[in-house]
Amino acid sequence: METATGFGGAEGDSGHARGLALLLELTEALCALGCTDDPQGRVQFAAVLGDQLGRTVDLRGVKQREDVVTLVRAALNVAGGERVLVTVVRLLEGPLAGDELDRLITPGRPAGPDAPPGPLGSDDEAAARAVLARGELPAGRLRDDLAEELNGLDLPSGLLPEQLFLHVLAWNTQPDGLPPAVLLLDRAAPLAATRGHRTALTDWVDDWVKRAGLPRELERRRQARAHVVQDPDIPRALIVAVEPARDGSDDVVVRPWLNTAPGRWDPQPGAPAVTTLDALGPAVDDALRQGARMWTGPGDPGSGGRGQPSAYVEFVLPYDLLNHDVASLTYRVGDGRPLPLGLKYGVHLRSLERMRTDDALVRHQWQERWHALRRHGVGVHGWSEPDARRLDAWQATLAGDTRHTAVVLDAPAHDPAMEALKAAIAEGIGLAVWDRRGAFPEERREVVTAVFAAVPRPGQIPLAIHRLRQNAELNQQGPGRLLGRHIGFFWDDPTRVVDMHTNDPGESAGEEAPA
């Protein structure tokens, strides 16, 4: 049985022509999706589609286009199957790809009171898309810049520049009369890799606002941008929250966020996954690859340079995992050998319990102690084995003097060092250093003291620790070699939080397939 959008029936030749055109359009659209790139992905697509259609969809798994035609025909040969096809695309590729496919199968409605035209005409739209396509643009950075331009309006992550343009194309103008689509091109211009592309983007925007009578409004926005001060201590970063499933299994729930633009904090959540602690490395590697697609772009600050990490990886961990050697997890580029994470990326630790808490006093002390660190610098409150007999007094000293802005202690692998770290976190400490192997001898603590003293301001401590780790891997000698390989570095900034309540770990564990 063929559907009304299929290949014949009562509508005769015209219906057949429309069905053939739809088959072609859907085939082109599906061939462009990542979920159909490889045979395994297409087999998975066929299995999900077949389950929803109530019939088996068999693929040869040899040529992409041949398999995709089979998938589309299977959907169109069932009444309502085209809607099922859209649902499967939403499931495997995401809602935006599903929306694009839905537009292909939904007949366009004429413009009217309930379907107003967008601010750009068809000629302007075509010209804008042509200008965007002239060169590469950093998609993640463009998305962040446009969100800032639109006063923090939520925009989807992971879209290519042209997809983002289409996403905002029909949006209404801003109060000053400028459409988001025009502002997208204006924000894209400084991000272009070549002078010719930058000039083309700027010329298109200038021409459009001139014809629209809005050059002054655009100039005001450009001047306002020039006065925006970015925070040099906010990096591009991957934030990875790891929490044991605590269901008797070895599973851990991993939830990533990406802060794609240095200078401001706007982390975007990724999809949670369930894996094991032993397989945490590949999960982090996958998230880094996603980040690399979003944050790589010409002219981005903080990228490149000897000793300069391309990004930071912040592990938000429960107390019992804070001594886990996450800096030695490996990443891999192409067919090269696996390398330790700390060689390329700045790696530090954060507290899961404190990030999640709703206790106002805990958050106040955290912010107060961090403010003291930023304003007065590092004041170390040391802890070592003899302090185990006077933990209450040690915490009281910390609580009574906010000039103590950091702790240096033995490895929090067991009590009582763990109790000391918990007490420090409760008192608002956001900077802590230890030797993961156990006791922290005085001569190694002196290396940490030297690192603290060498930085002009506390915000550069993560970079100094990264260089210590990097030198340990590259030089294999010097006084900081052993410490660089085994240092535990806790850097927990209360001004850079993520929403830990977006997904309940139990629900994530139940919904996600093990990685």
Short mmCIF file of C-alpha atoms in Angstrom, two decimals:
data_model
loop_
_atom_site.label_atom_id
_atom_site.label_comp_id
_atom_site.label_asym_id
_atom_site.label_seq_id
_atom_site.Cartn_x
_atom_site.Cartn_y
_atom_site.Cartn_z
CA MET A 1 0.00 0.00 0.00
CA GLU A 2 1.31 3.41 -0.94
CA THR A 3 0.55 6.51 1.10
CA ALA A 4 -0.87 9.71 -0.38
CA THR A 5 2.68 10.97 -0.47
CA GLY A 6 3.81 7.79 -2.13
CA PHE A 7 4.28 6.82 -5.75
CA GLY A 8 0.87 6.53 -7.40
CA GLY A 9 -2.72 5.66 -6.68
CA ALA A 10 -5.78 7.86 -7.15
CA GLU A 11 -3.80 10.99 -7.79
CA GLY A 12 -2.35 9.55 -10.97
CA ASP A 13 0.73 10.97 -12.62
CA SER A 14 0.84 14.17 -10.55
CA GLY A 15 0.74 12.16 -7.32
CA HIS A 16 3.48 9.90 -8.65
CA ALA A 17 5.63 12.92 -9.49
CA ARG A 18 5.15 14.42 -6.03
CA GLY A 19 5.96 11.10 -4.40
CA LEU A 20 9.13 10.75 -6.47
CA ALA A 21 10.15 14.31 -5.59
CA LEU A 22 9.61 13.60 -1.88
CA LEU A 23 11.63 10.39 -2.14
CA LEU A 24 14.48 12.39 -3.66
CA GLU A 25 14.30 15.17 -1.06
CA LEU A 26 14.18 12.79 1.90
CA THR A 27 17.02 10.71 0.46
CA GLU A 28 19.21 13.80 0.11
CA ALA A 29 18.35 14.91 3.64
CA LEU A 30 19.08 11.53 5.23
CA CYS A 31 22.36 11.10 3.34
CA ALA A 32 23.55 14.32 4.97
CA LEU A 33 22.98 13.00 8.49
CA GLY A 34 25.74 11.50 10.60
CA CYS A 35 23.55 8.60 11.71
CA THR A 36 23.61 7.20 8.14
CA ASP A 37 27.34 7.69 7.47
CA ASP A 38 28.44 4.14 8.21
CA PRO A 39 26.79 0.72 7.75
CA GLN A 40 26.43 0.17 11.51
CA GLY A 41 24.56 3.44 11.88
CA ARG A 42 22.23 2.59 9.00
CA VAL A 43 21.54 -0.86 10.44
CA GLN A 44 20.61 0.75 13.75
CA PHE A 45 18.39 3.24 11.92
CA ALA A 46 16.66 0.36 10.07
CA ALA A 47 16.11 -1.55 13.31
CA VAL A 48 14.50 1.42 15.07
CA LEU A 49 12.43 2.34 12.00
CA GLY A 50 11.30 -1.25 11.54
CA ASP A 51 10.22 -1.50 15.19
CA GLN A 52 8.09 1.63 14.82
CA LEU A 53 6.60 0.60 11.47
CA GLY A 54 5.89 -2.95 12.60
CA ARG A 55 7.83 -4.54 9.77
CA THR A 56 11.40 -5.60 9.04
CA VAL A 57 13.60 -3.22 7.06
CA ASP A 58 16.50 -5.09 5.46
CA LEU A 59 19.58 -3.26 4.19
CA ARG A 60 22.54 -4.48 2.15
CA GLY A 61 24.89 -2.24 4.12
CA VAL A 62 27.17 -1.57 1.15
CA LYS A 63 26.31 1.84 -0.32
CA GLN A 64 24.92 4.69 1.76
CA ARG A 65 22.55 6.04 -0.86
CA GLU A 66 21.12 2.64 -1.69
CA ASP A 67 20.44 1.94 2.00
CA VAL A 68 18.88 5.37 2.54
CA VAL A 69 16.52 4.92 -0.43
CA THR A 70 15.41 1.62 1.13
CA LEU A 71 14.80 3.35 4.47
CA VAL A 72 12.76 6.15 2.91
CA ARG A 73 10.71 3.78 0.71
CA ALA A 74 9.97 1.60 3.75
CA ALA A 75 8.58 4.63 5.57
CA LEU A 76 6.59 6.00 2.64
CA ASN A 77 5.00 2.62 1.92
CA VAL A 78 3.17 2.70 5.27
CA ALA A 79 0.32 5.07 6.06
CA GLY A 80 1.76 7.82 8.23
CA GLY A 81 5.24 6.34 7.82
CA GLU A 82 6.81 9.68 6.90
CA ARG A 83 5.97 10.92 10.41
CA VAL A 84 7.58 7.82 11.85
CA LEU A 85 10.69 8.60 9.79
CA VAL A 86 10.84 12.09 11.32
CA THR A 87 10.51 10.62 14.82
CA VAL A 88 13.40 8.22 14.22
CA VAL A 89 15.58 11.07 12.95
CA ARG A 90 14.73 13.09 16.07
CA LEU A 91 15.73 10.11 18.18
CA LEU A 92 19.04 9.31 16.47
CA GLU A 93 20.18 12.72 15.18
CA GLY A 94 18.39 15.23 17.42
CA PRO A 95 15.34 17.51 17.33
CA LEU A 96 16.77 20.06 14.92
CA ALA A 97 17.47 17.46 12.24
CA GLY A 98 13.96 16.13 12.81
CA ASP A 99 12.52 19.63 12.36
CA GLU A 100 14.36 20.01 9.04
CA LEU A 101 12.95 16.70 7.81
CA ASP A 102 9.48 17.62 9.03
CA ARG A 103 9.56 20.75 6.90
CA LEU A 104 10.15 18.60 3.81
CA ILE A 105 7.06 16.47 4.34
CA THR A 106 4.76 19.26 5.56
CA PRO A 107 3.29 21.31 2.69
CA GLY A 108 4.20 24.98 3.06
CA ARG A 109 1.36 27.30 4.08
CA PRO A 110 0.88 30.63 2.40
CA ALA A 111 1.97 33.63 4.39
CA GLY A 112 -0.87 35.17 6.36
CA PRO A 113 -1.81 36.42 9.82
CA ASP A 114 -0.99 33.04 11.37
CA ALA A 115 2.23 32.53 9.35
CA PRO A 116 4.04 35.86 9.10
CA PRO A 117 7.01 36.10 6.76
CA GLY A 118 10.48 36.44 8.22
CA PRO A 119 12.31 39.78 8.30
CA LEU A 120 14.51 38.78 5.33
CA GLY A 121 13.24 38.38 1.81
CA SER A 122 14.11 35.37 -0.31
CA ASP A 123 16.84 37.24 -2.22
CA ASP A 124 18.46 38.45 1.00
CA GLU A 125 18.25 34.97 2.47
CA ALA A 126 19.98 33.43 -0.54
CA ALA A 127 22.69 36.09 -0.55
CA ALA A 128 23.29 35.70 3.19
CA ARG A 129 23.62 31.93 2.93
CA ALA A 130 26.07 32.31 0.04
CA VAL A 131 28.22 34.71 2.05
CA LEU A 132 28.20 32.44 5.10
CA ALA A 133 29.34 29.51 2.95
CA ARG A 134 32.44 31.30 1.61
CA GLY A 135 34.68 30.10 4.42
CA GLU A 136 34.93 28.21 7.69
CA LEU A 137 33.50 29.63 10.91
CA PRO A 138 33.78 28.27 14.48
CA ALA A 139 30.23 27.05 15.04
CA GLY A 140 30.34 26.91 18.83
CA ARG A 141 31.88 30.36 19.18
CA LEU A 142 29.35 31.82 16.74
CA ARG A 143 26.48 30.30 18.69
CA ASP A 144 27.82 31.74 21.97
CA ASP A 145 28.38 35.20 20.46
CA LEU A 146 24.88 35.30 18.98
CA ALA A 147 23.34 34.17 22.29
CA GLU A 148 25.16 37.03 23.99
CA GLU A 149 23.96 39.45 21.30
CA LEU A 150 20.37 38.32 21.92
CA ASN A 151 20.65 38.98 25.66
CA GLY A 152 21.28 35.39 26.67
CA LEU A 153 18.49 33.85 24.61
CA ASP A 154 18.85 30.07 24.60
CA LEU A 155 20.17 28.71 21.31
CA PRO A 156 20.76 25.05 20.43
CA SER A 157 24.30 23.69 20.47
CA GLY A 158 25.95 21.65 17.75
CA LEU A 159 24.55 23.50 14.72
CA LEU A 160 26.67 24.46 11.75
CA PRO A 161 26.63 28.21 10.95
CA GLU A 162 24.13 27.78 8.09
CA GLN A 163 21.89 25.63 10.29
CA LEU A 164 21.98 28.28 13.01
CA PHE A 165 21.12 30.92 10.39
CA LEU A 166 18.10 28.89 9.27
CA HIS A 167 17.11 28.35 12.91
CA VAL A 168 16.83 32.11 13.56
CA LEU A 169 15.81 33.18 10.05
CA ALA A 170 12.11 33.67 10.76
CA TRP A 171 12.58 35.10 14.25
CA ASN A 172 11.14 38.52 14.83
CA THR A 173 13.32 41.61 14.93
CA GLN A 174 14.94 42.87 18.11
CA PRO A 175 13.52 46.03 19.75
CA ASP A 176 15.95 48.15 17.72
CA GLY A 177 14.65 46.63 14.46
CA LEU A 178 17.60 44.33 13.69
CA PRO A 179 16.74 40.71 12.86
CA PRO A 180 18.68 37.90 14.62
CA ALA A 181 19.69 36.50 11.22
CA VAL A 182 21.41 39.79 10.31
CA LEU A 183 23.07 39.94 13.73
CA LEU A 184 24.36 36.40 13.17
CA LEU A 185 26.26 37.51 10.07
CA ASP A 186 27.58 40.57 11.90
CA ARG A 187 28.89 38.39 14.74
CA ALA A 188 30.32 35.92 12.22
CA ALA A 189 32.50 38.53 10.50
CA PRO A 190 35.22 38.81 13.22
CA LEU A 191 35.38 35.01 13.42
CA ALA A 192 36.11 34.47 9.73
CA ALA A 193 39.45 32.89 8.88
CA THR A 194 40.29 35.13 5.92
CA ARG A 195 40.13 38.84 5.28
CA GLY A 196 38.03 38.28 2.17
CA HIS A 197 35.39 36.34 4.10
CA ARG A 198 35.32 38.96 6.89
CA THR A 199 34.89 41.73 4.34
CA ALA A 200 32.12 39.89 2.49
CA LEU A 201 30.16 39.29 5.69
CA THR A 202 30.55 42.90 6.85
CA ASP A 203 29.63 44.29 3.43
CA TRP A 204 26.46 42.19 3.31
CA VAL A 205 25.38 43.37 6.77
CA ASP A 206 26.19 47.02 6.02
CA ASP A 207 24.23 46.86 2.77
CA TRP A 208 21.19 45.29 4.45
CA VAL A 209 21.04 47.80 7.34
CA LYS A 210 21.49 50.69 4.91
CA ARG A 211 18.51 49.53 2.86
CA ALA A 212 16.52 48.96 6.05
CA GLY A 213 17.40 52.39 7.44
CA LEU A 214 19.11 50.91 10.51
CA PRO A 215 22.83 51.84 10.28
CA ARG A 216 22.80 53.79 13.55
CA GLU A 217 21.23 50.89 15.43
CA LEU A 218 23.91 48.51 14.17
CA GLU A 219 26.69 50.98 15.00
CA ARG A 220 25.40 51.26 18.58
CA ARG A 221 25.59 47.49 18.94
CA ARG A 222 29.11 47.34 17.52
CA GLN A 223 30.29 50.06 19.89
CA ALA A 224 28.69 48.30 22.86
CA ARG A 225 30.53 45.08 21.96
CA ALA A 226 33.84 46.90 21.86
CA HIS A 227 33.40 47.85 25.52
CA VAL A 228 32.59 44.35 26.76
CA VAL A 229 35.35 43.12 29.09
CA GLN A 230 35.89 39.37 29.11
CA ASP A 231 37.22 37.52 32.15
CA PRO A 232 40.70 36.19 31.26
CA ASP A 233 40.38 33.48 33.92
CA ILE A 234 37.40 31.78 32.24
CA PRO A 235 38.68 29.19 29.75
CA ARG A 236 37.06 27.07 27.16
CA ALA A 237 36.40 23.91 29.09
CA LEU A 238 34.90 20.47 29.23
CA ILE A 239 33.18 19.87 32.56
CA VAL A 240 32.70 16.19 33.40
CA ALA A 241 30.55 15.16 36.37
CA VAL A 242 31.16 11.55 37.38
CA GLU A 243 28.99 9.79 39.92
CA PRO A 244 28.82 6.10 40.84
CA ALA A 245 25.44 4.57 40.09
CA ARG A 246 25.49 3.09 43.63
CA ASP A 247 23.19 0.27 42.58
CA GLY A 248 25.59 -2.54 43.34
CA SER A 249 27.19 -2.37 39.89
CA ASP A 250 30.48 -0.84 38.76
CA ASP A 251 28.64 1.70 36.63
CA VAL A 252 29.22 5.43 36.81
CA VAL A 253 26.99 8.14 35.36
CA VAL A 254 28.96 10.65 33.27
CA ARG A 255 27.46 14.04 32.43
CA PRO A 256 29.41 16.52 30.28
CA TRP A 257 29.08 20.26 29.72
CA LEU A 258 31.00 22.37 27.21
CA ASN A 259 32.00 25.99 27.72
CA THR A 260 33.02 26.78 24.17
CA ALA A 261 33.99 30.46 24.33
CA PRO A 262 36.80 31.69 26.61
CA GLY A 263 36.11 34.84 28.55
CA ARG A 264 32.58 34.06 29.65
CA TRP A 265 30.83 31.18 31.38
CA ASP A 266 27.96 29.61 29.48
CA PRO A 267 28.33 25.81 29.73
CA GLN A 268 26.02 23.77 27.52
CA PRO A 269 25.00 20.30 28.69
CA GLY A 270 25.72 17.21 26.66
CA ALA A 271 24.01 13.84 26.75
CA PRO A 272 24.65 11.78 29.91
CA ALA A 273 26.10 8.32 29.53
CA VAL A 274 26.65 5.28 31.68
CA THR A 275 30.04 3.60 31.69
CA THR A 276 32.51 2.22 34.23
CA LEU A 277 35.38 3.93 35.97
CA ASP A 278 37.83 1.83 33.94
CA ALA A 279 36.18 3.04 30.71
CA LEU A 280 35.98 6.68 31.78
CA GLY A 281 38.83 7.64 29.43
CA PRO A 282 36.99 6.85 26.17
CA ALA A 283 33.89 8.70 27.43
CA VAL A 284 35.99 11.81 28.11
CA ASP A 285 37.77 11.41 24.76
CA ASP A 286 34.39 11.38 22.95
CA ALA A 287 33.31 14.56 24.76
CA LEU A 288 36.60 16.26 23.87
CA ARG A 289 36.08 15.45 20.20
CA GLN A 290 32.66 17.06 20.34
CA GLY A 291 34.23 20.08 22.02
CA ALA A 292 36.96 20.32 19.41
CA ARG A 293 34.33 20.60 16.68
CA MET A 294 32.66 23.46 18.53
CA TRP A 295 35.54 25.51 19.88
CA THR A 296 38.17 25.29 17.16
CA GLY A 297 38.26 28.48 15.15
CA PRO A 298 40.60 31.15 13.82
CA GLY A 299 41.51 33.93 16.17
CA ASP A 300 40.18 32.22 19.29
CA PRO A 301 42.08 33.42 22.36
CA GLY A 302 43.79 30.90 24.55
CA SER A 303 44.56 28.38 21.84
CA GLY A 304 48.09 27.31 21.12
CA GLY A 305 51.42 28.37 22.52
CA ARG A 306 54.00 26.37 24.38
CA GLY A 307 52.75 25.31 27.79
CA GLN A 308 49.30 26.73 27.06
CA PRO A 309 46.49 24.14 27.22
CA SER A 310 44.06 24.14 24.32
CA ALA A 311 41.26 23.76 26.88
CA TYR A 312 40.65 22.71 30.47
CA VAL A 313 38.94 19.56 31.68
CA GLU A 314 37.18 20.00 35.01
CA PHE A 315 36.17 16.78 36.78
CA VAL A 316 33.28 17.19 39.20
CA LEU A 317 33.75 14.19 41.48
CA PRO A 318 32.32 12.80 44.72
CA TYR A 319 34.60 12.68 47.74
CA ASP A 320 35.56 9.03 47.23
CA LEU A 321 36.82 9.69 43.67
CA LEU A 322 38.77 12.91 44.25
CA ASN A 323 42.06 10.99 44.48
CA HIS A 324 41.41 9.11 41.23
CA ASP A 325 44.15 9.79 38.66
CA VAL A 326 42.02 11.55 36.04
CA ALA A 327 44.97 13.51 34.62
CA SER A 328 46.43 10.21 33.38
CA LEU A 329 43.33 9.23 31.44
CA THR A 330 44.35 9.08 27.82
CA TYR A 331 43.18 10.77 24.65
CA ARG A 332 44.10 9.81 21.10
CA VAL A 333 44.48 11.77 17.88
CA GLY A 334 44.03 9.81 14.66
CA ASP A 335 46.23 6.74 14.54
CA GLY A 336 48.73 8.10 17.06
CA ARG A 337 49.53 6.58 20.43
CA PRO A 338 47.32 7.32 23.45
CA LEU A 339 48.67 10.25 25.48
CA PRO A 340 47.87 11.36 29.04
CA LEU A 341 45.12 13.95 29.29
CA GLY A 342 47.27 16.26 31.41
CA LEU A 343 49.83 16.62 28.63
CA LYS A 344 47.53 18.66 26.39
CA TYR A 345 44.70 19.81 28.64
CA GLY A 346 44.63 21.59 31.96
CA VAL A 347 43.02 19.15 34.39
CA HIS A 348 41.57 19.94 37.79
CA LEU A 349 39.09 18.61 40.31
CA ARG A 350 35.82 19.96 41.70
CA SER A 351 33.44 18.82 44.43
CA LEU A 352 30.25 17.08 43.30
CA GLU A 353 28.65 17.36 46.75
CA ARG A 354 29.22 21.11 46.96
CA MET A 355 28.19 21.71 43.35
CA ARG A 356 24.90 19.96 44.05
CA THR A 357 24.10 21.43 47.47
CA ASP A 358 21.18 23.75 48.13
CA ASP A 359 22.63 24.77 51.51
CA ALA A 360 22.84 28.58 51.41
CA LEU A 361 25.50 28.71 54.15
CA VAL A 362 27.79 26.32 52.28
CA ARG A 363 27.48 28.39 49.10
CA HIS A 364 28.03 31.66 50.99
CA GLN A 365 31.23 30.39 52.61
CA TRP A 366 32.42 29.06 49.26
CA GLN A 367 31.92 32.47 47.60
CA GLU A 368 33.42 34.36 50.55
CA ARG A 369 36.58 32.24 50.63
CA TRP A 370 36.97 32.49 46.85
CA HIS A 371 36.61 36.25 46.99
CA ALA A 372 39.39 36.33 49.58
CA LEU A 373 41.60 34.22 47.29
CA ARG A 374 41.03 36.56 44.35
CA ARG A 375 41.57 39.66 46.46
CA HIS A 376 44.36 38.69 48.85
CA GLY A 377 46.09 35.76 47.13
CA VAL A 378 47.06 32.33 48.41
CA GLY A 379 47.22 31.74 52.15
CA VAL A 380 48.01 28.07 52.86
CA HIS A 381 46.61 26.12 55.79
CA GLY A 382 48.64 22.92 55.80
CA TRP A 383 47.54 19.49 56.97
CA SER A 384 49.73 16.47 57.60
CA GLU A 385 49.51 13.21 59.54
CA PRO A 386 50.12 14.70 63.02
CA ASP A 387 47.04 16.89 62.51
CA ALA A 388 44.89 13.75 62.49
CA ARG A 389 44.82 13.91 66.31
CA ARG A 390 43.52 17.49 66.27
CA LEU A 391 41.12 17.66 63.34
CA ASP A 392 38.57 19.77 65.24
CA ALA A 393 41.21 22.33 66.13
CA TRP A 394 42.55 22.29 62.56
CA GLN A 395 39.10 23.05 61.15
CA ALA A 396 38.48 25.71 63.81
CA THR A 397 41.67 27.50 62.77
CA LEU A 398 40.52 27.40 59.17
CA ALA A 399 37.03 28.62 60.03
CA GLY A 400 38.35 31.49 62.16
CA ASP A 401 40.58 33.08 59.54
CA THR A 402 39.35 33.74 56.00
CA ARG A 403 42.93 34.63 55.01
CA HIS A 404 43.46 30.87 54.71
CA THR A 405 42.43 30.45 51.08
CA ALA A 406 44.11 27.12 50.23
CA VAL A 407 45.00 23.82 51.85
CA VAL A 408 47.96 21.55 51.12
CA LEU A 409 47.50 18.09 52.55
CA ASP A 410 48.25 14.38 52.30
CA ALA A 411 46.31 12.31 49.77
CA PRO A 412 42.62 12.10 50.70
CA ALA A 413 42.57 8.40 49.94
CA HIS A 414 41.61 7.37 53.47
CA ASP A 415 40.58 8.88 56.77
CA PRO A 416 41.64 11.18 58.31
CA ALA A 417 43.05 13.10 55.30
CA MET A 418 39.65 12.73 53.62
CA GLU A 419 37.96 14.21 56.69
CA ALA A 420 40.35 17.16 56.51
CA LEU A 421 39.47 17.76 52.86
CA LYS A 422 35.75 17.52 53.63
CA ALA A 423 36.20 20.05 56.42
CA ALA A 424 38.11 22.38 54.08
CA ILE A 425 35.37 22.15 51.44
CA ALA A 426 32.72 22.82 54.10
CA GLU A 427 34.63 25.95 55.12
CA GLY A 428 34.57 27.23 51.54
CA ILE A 429 38.07 26.30 50.36
CA GLY A 430 38.28 26.19 46.56
CA LEU A 431 42.03 25.55 46.17
CA ALA A 432 43.71 22.40 47.45
CA VAL A 433 46.80 20.44 46.45
CA TRP A 434 48.05 17.03 47.51
CA ASP A 435 50.34 14.18 46.46
CA ARG A 436 48.04 11.38 45.33
CA ARG A 437 50.44 8.67 46.53
CA GLY A 438 49.93 9.37 50.24
CA ALA A 439 52.02 11.46 52.62
CA PHE A 440 53.13 14.82 51.22
CA PRO A 441 56.77 15.35 52.28
CA GLU A 442 57.94 18.87 53.06
CA GLU A 443 60.39 19.05 50.15
CA ARG A 444 57.55 18.42 47.69
CA ARG A 445 55.31 20.93 49.45
CA GLU A 446 58.02 23.48 48.78
CA VAL A 447 57.50 22.92 45.05
CA VAL A 448 53.84 23.85 45.49
CA THR A 449 54.80 26.91 47.52
CA ALA A 450 57.12 27.97 44.70
CA VAL A 451 54.32 27.50 42.14
CA PHE A 452 51.98 29.67 44.20
CA ALA A 453 54.63 32.34 44.57
CA ALA A 454 55.51 32.38 40.88
CA VAL A 455 52.11 33.43 39.54
CA PRO A 456 51.21 37.13 39.41
CA ARG A 457 47.58 36.41 40.32
CA PRO A 458 45.66 33.36 41.59
CA GLY A 459 43.75 32.94 38.34
CA GLN A 460 46.95 31.71 36.69
CA ILE A 461 47.49 28.83 39.14
CA PRO A 462 45.70 26.27 36.88
CA LEU A 463 48.07 27.17 34.05
CA ALA A 464 51.09 26.81 36.37
CA ILE A 465 49.92 23.37 37.51
CA HIS A 466 49.37 22.35 33.88
CA ARG A 467 52.94 23.33 33.04
CA LEU A 468 54.21 21.37 36.03
CA ARG A 469 52.42 18.28 34.74
CA GLN A 470 53.54 18.93 31.18
CA ASN A 471 57.20 19.31 32.17
CA ALA A 472 57.00 16.06 34.16
CA GLU A 473 55.82 14.22 31.05
CA LEU A 474 58.24 15.86 28.61
CA ASN A 475 61.45 16.33 30.57
CA GLN A 476 61.46 13.35 32.93
CA GLN A 477 63.80 15.23 35.30
CA GLY A 478 63.97 18.15 37.72
CA PRO A 479 62.60 18.65 41.25
CA GLY A 480 58.97 18.81 40.17
CA ARG A 481 59.07 15.66 38.03
CA LEU A 482 57.54 13.21 40.49
CA LEU A 483 55.09 15.72 41.91
CA GLY A 484 54.03 16.79 38.41
CA ARG A 485 53.00 13.23 37.65
CA HIS A 486 51.18 12.63 40.91
CA ILE A 487 49.78 15.98 41.96
CA GLY A 488 46.13 16.24 42.94
CA PHE A 489 44.84 19.69 42.02
CA PHE A 490 41.50 20.90 43.33
CA TRP A 491 40.30 24.19 41.79
CA ASP A 492 36.62 24.81 42.50
CA ASP A 493 35.39 28.24 41.39
CA PRO A 494 31.92 29.19 42.74
CA THR A 495 31.41 31.66 39.88
CA ARG A 496 31.59 28.77 37.38
CA VAL A 497 28.87 26.33 38.31
CA VAL A 498 26.85 23.84 36.29
CA ASP A 499 23.26 22.79 36.93
CA MET A 500 23.55 19.40 38.61
CA HIS A 501 19.78 19.03 38.82
CA THR A 502 19.08 18.90 35.08
CA ASN A 503 19.15 15.09 35.08
CA ASP A 504 18.69 12.81 38.02
CA PRO A 505 21.56 10.27 38.09
CA GLY A 506 19.16 7.41 38.69
CA GLU A 507 17.03 8.40 35.71
CA SER A 508 20.13 8.79 33.54
CA ALA A 509 21.37 5.40 34.55
CA GLY A 510 18.03 3.90 33.63
CA GLU A 511 17.68 5.66 30.32
CA GLU A 512 21.15 5.51 28.83
CA ALA A 513 22.71 2.44 27.39
CA PRO A 514 26.06 1.48 28.86
CA ALA A 515 28.93 3.00 26.92
#
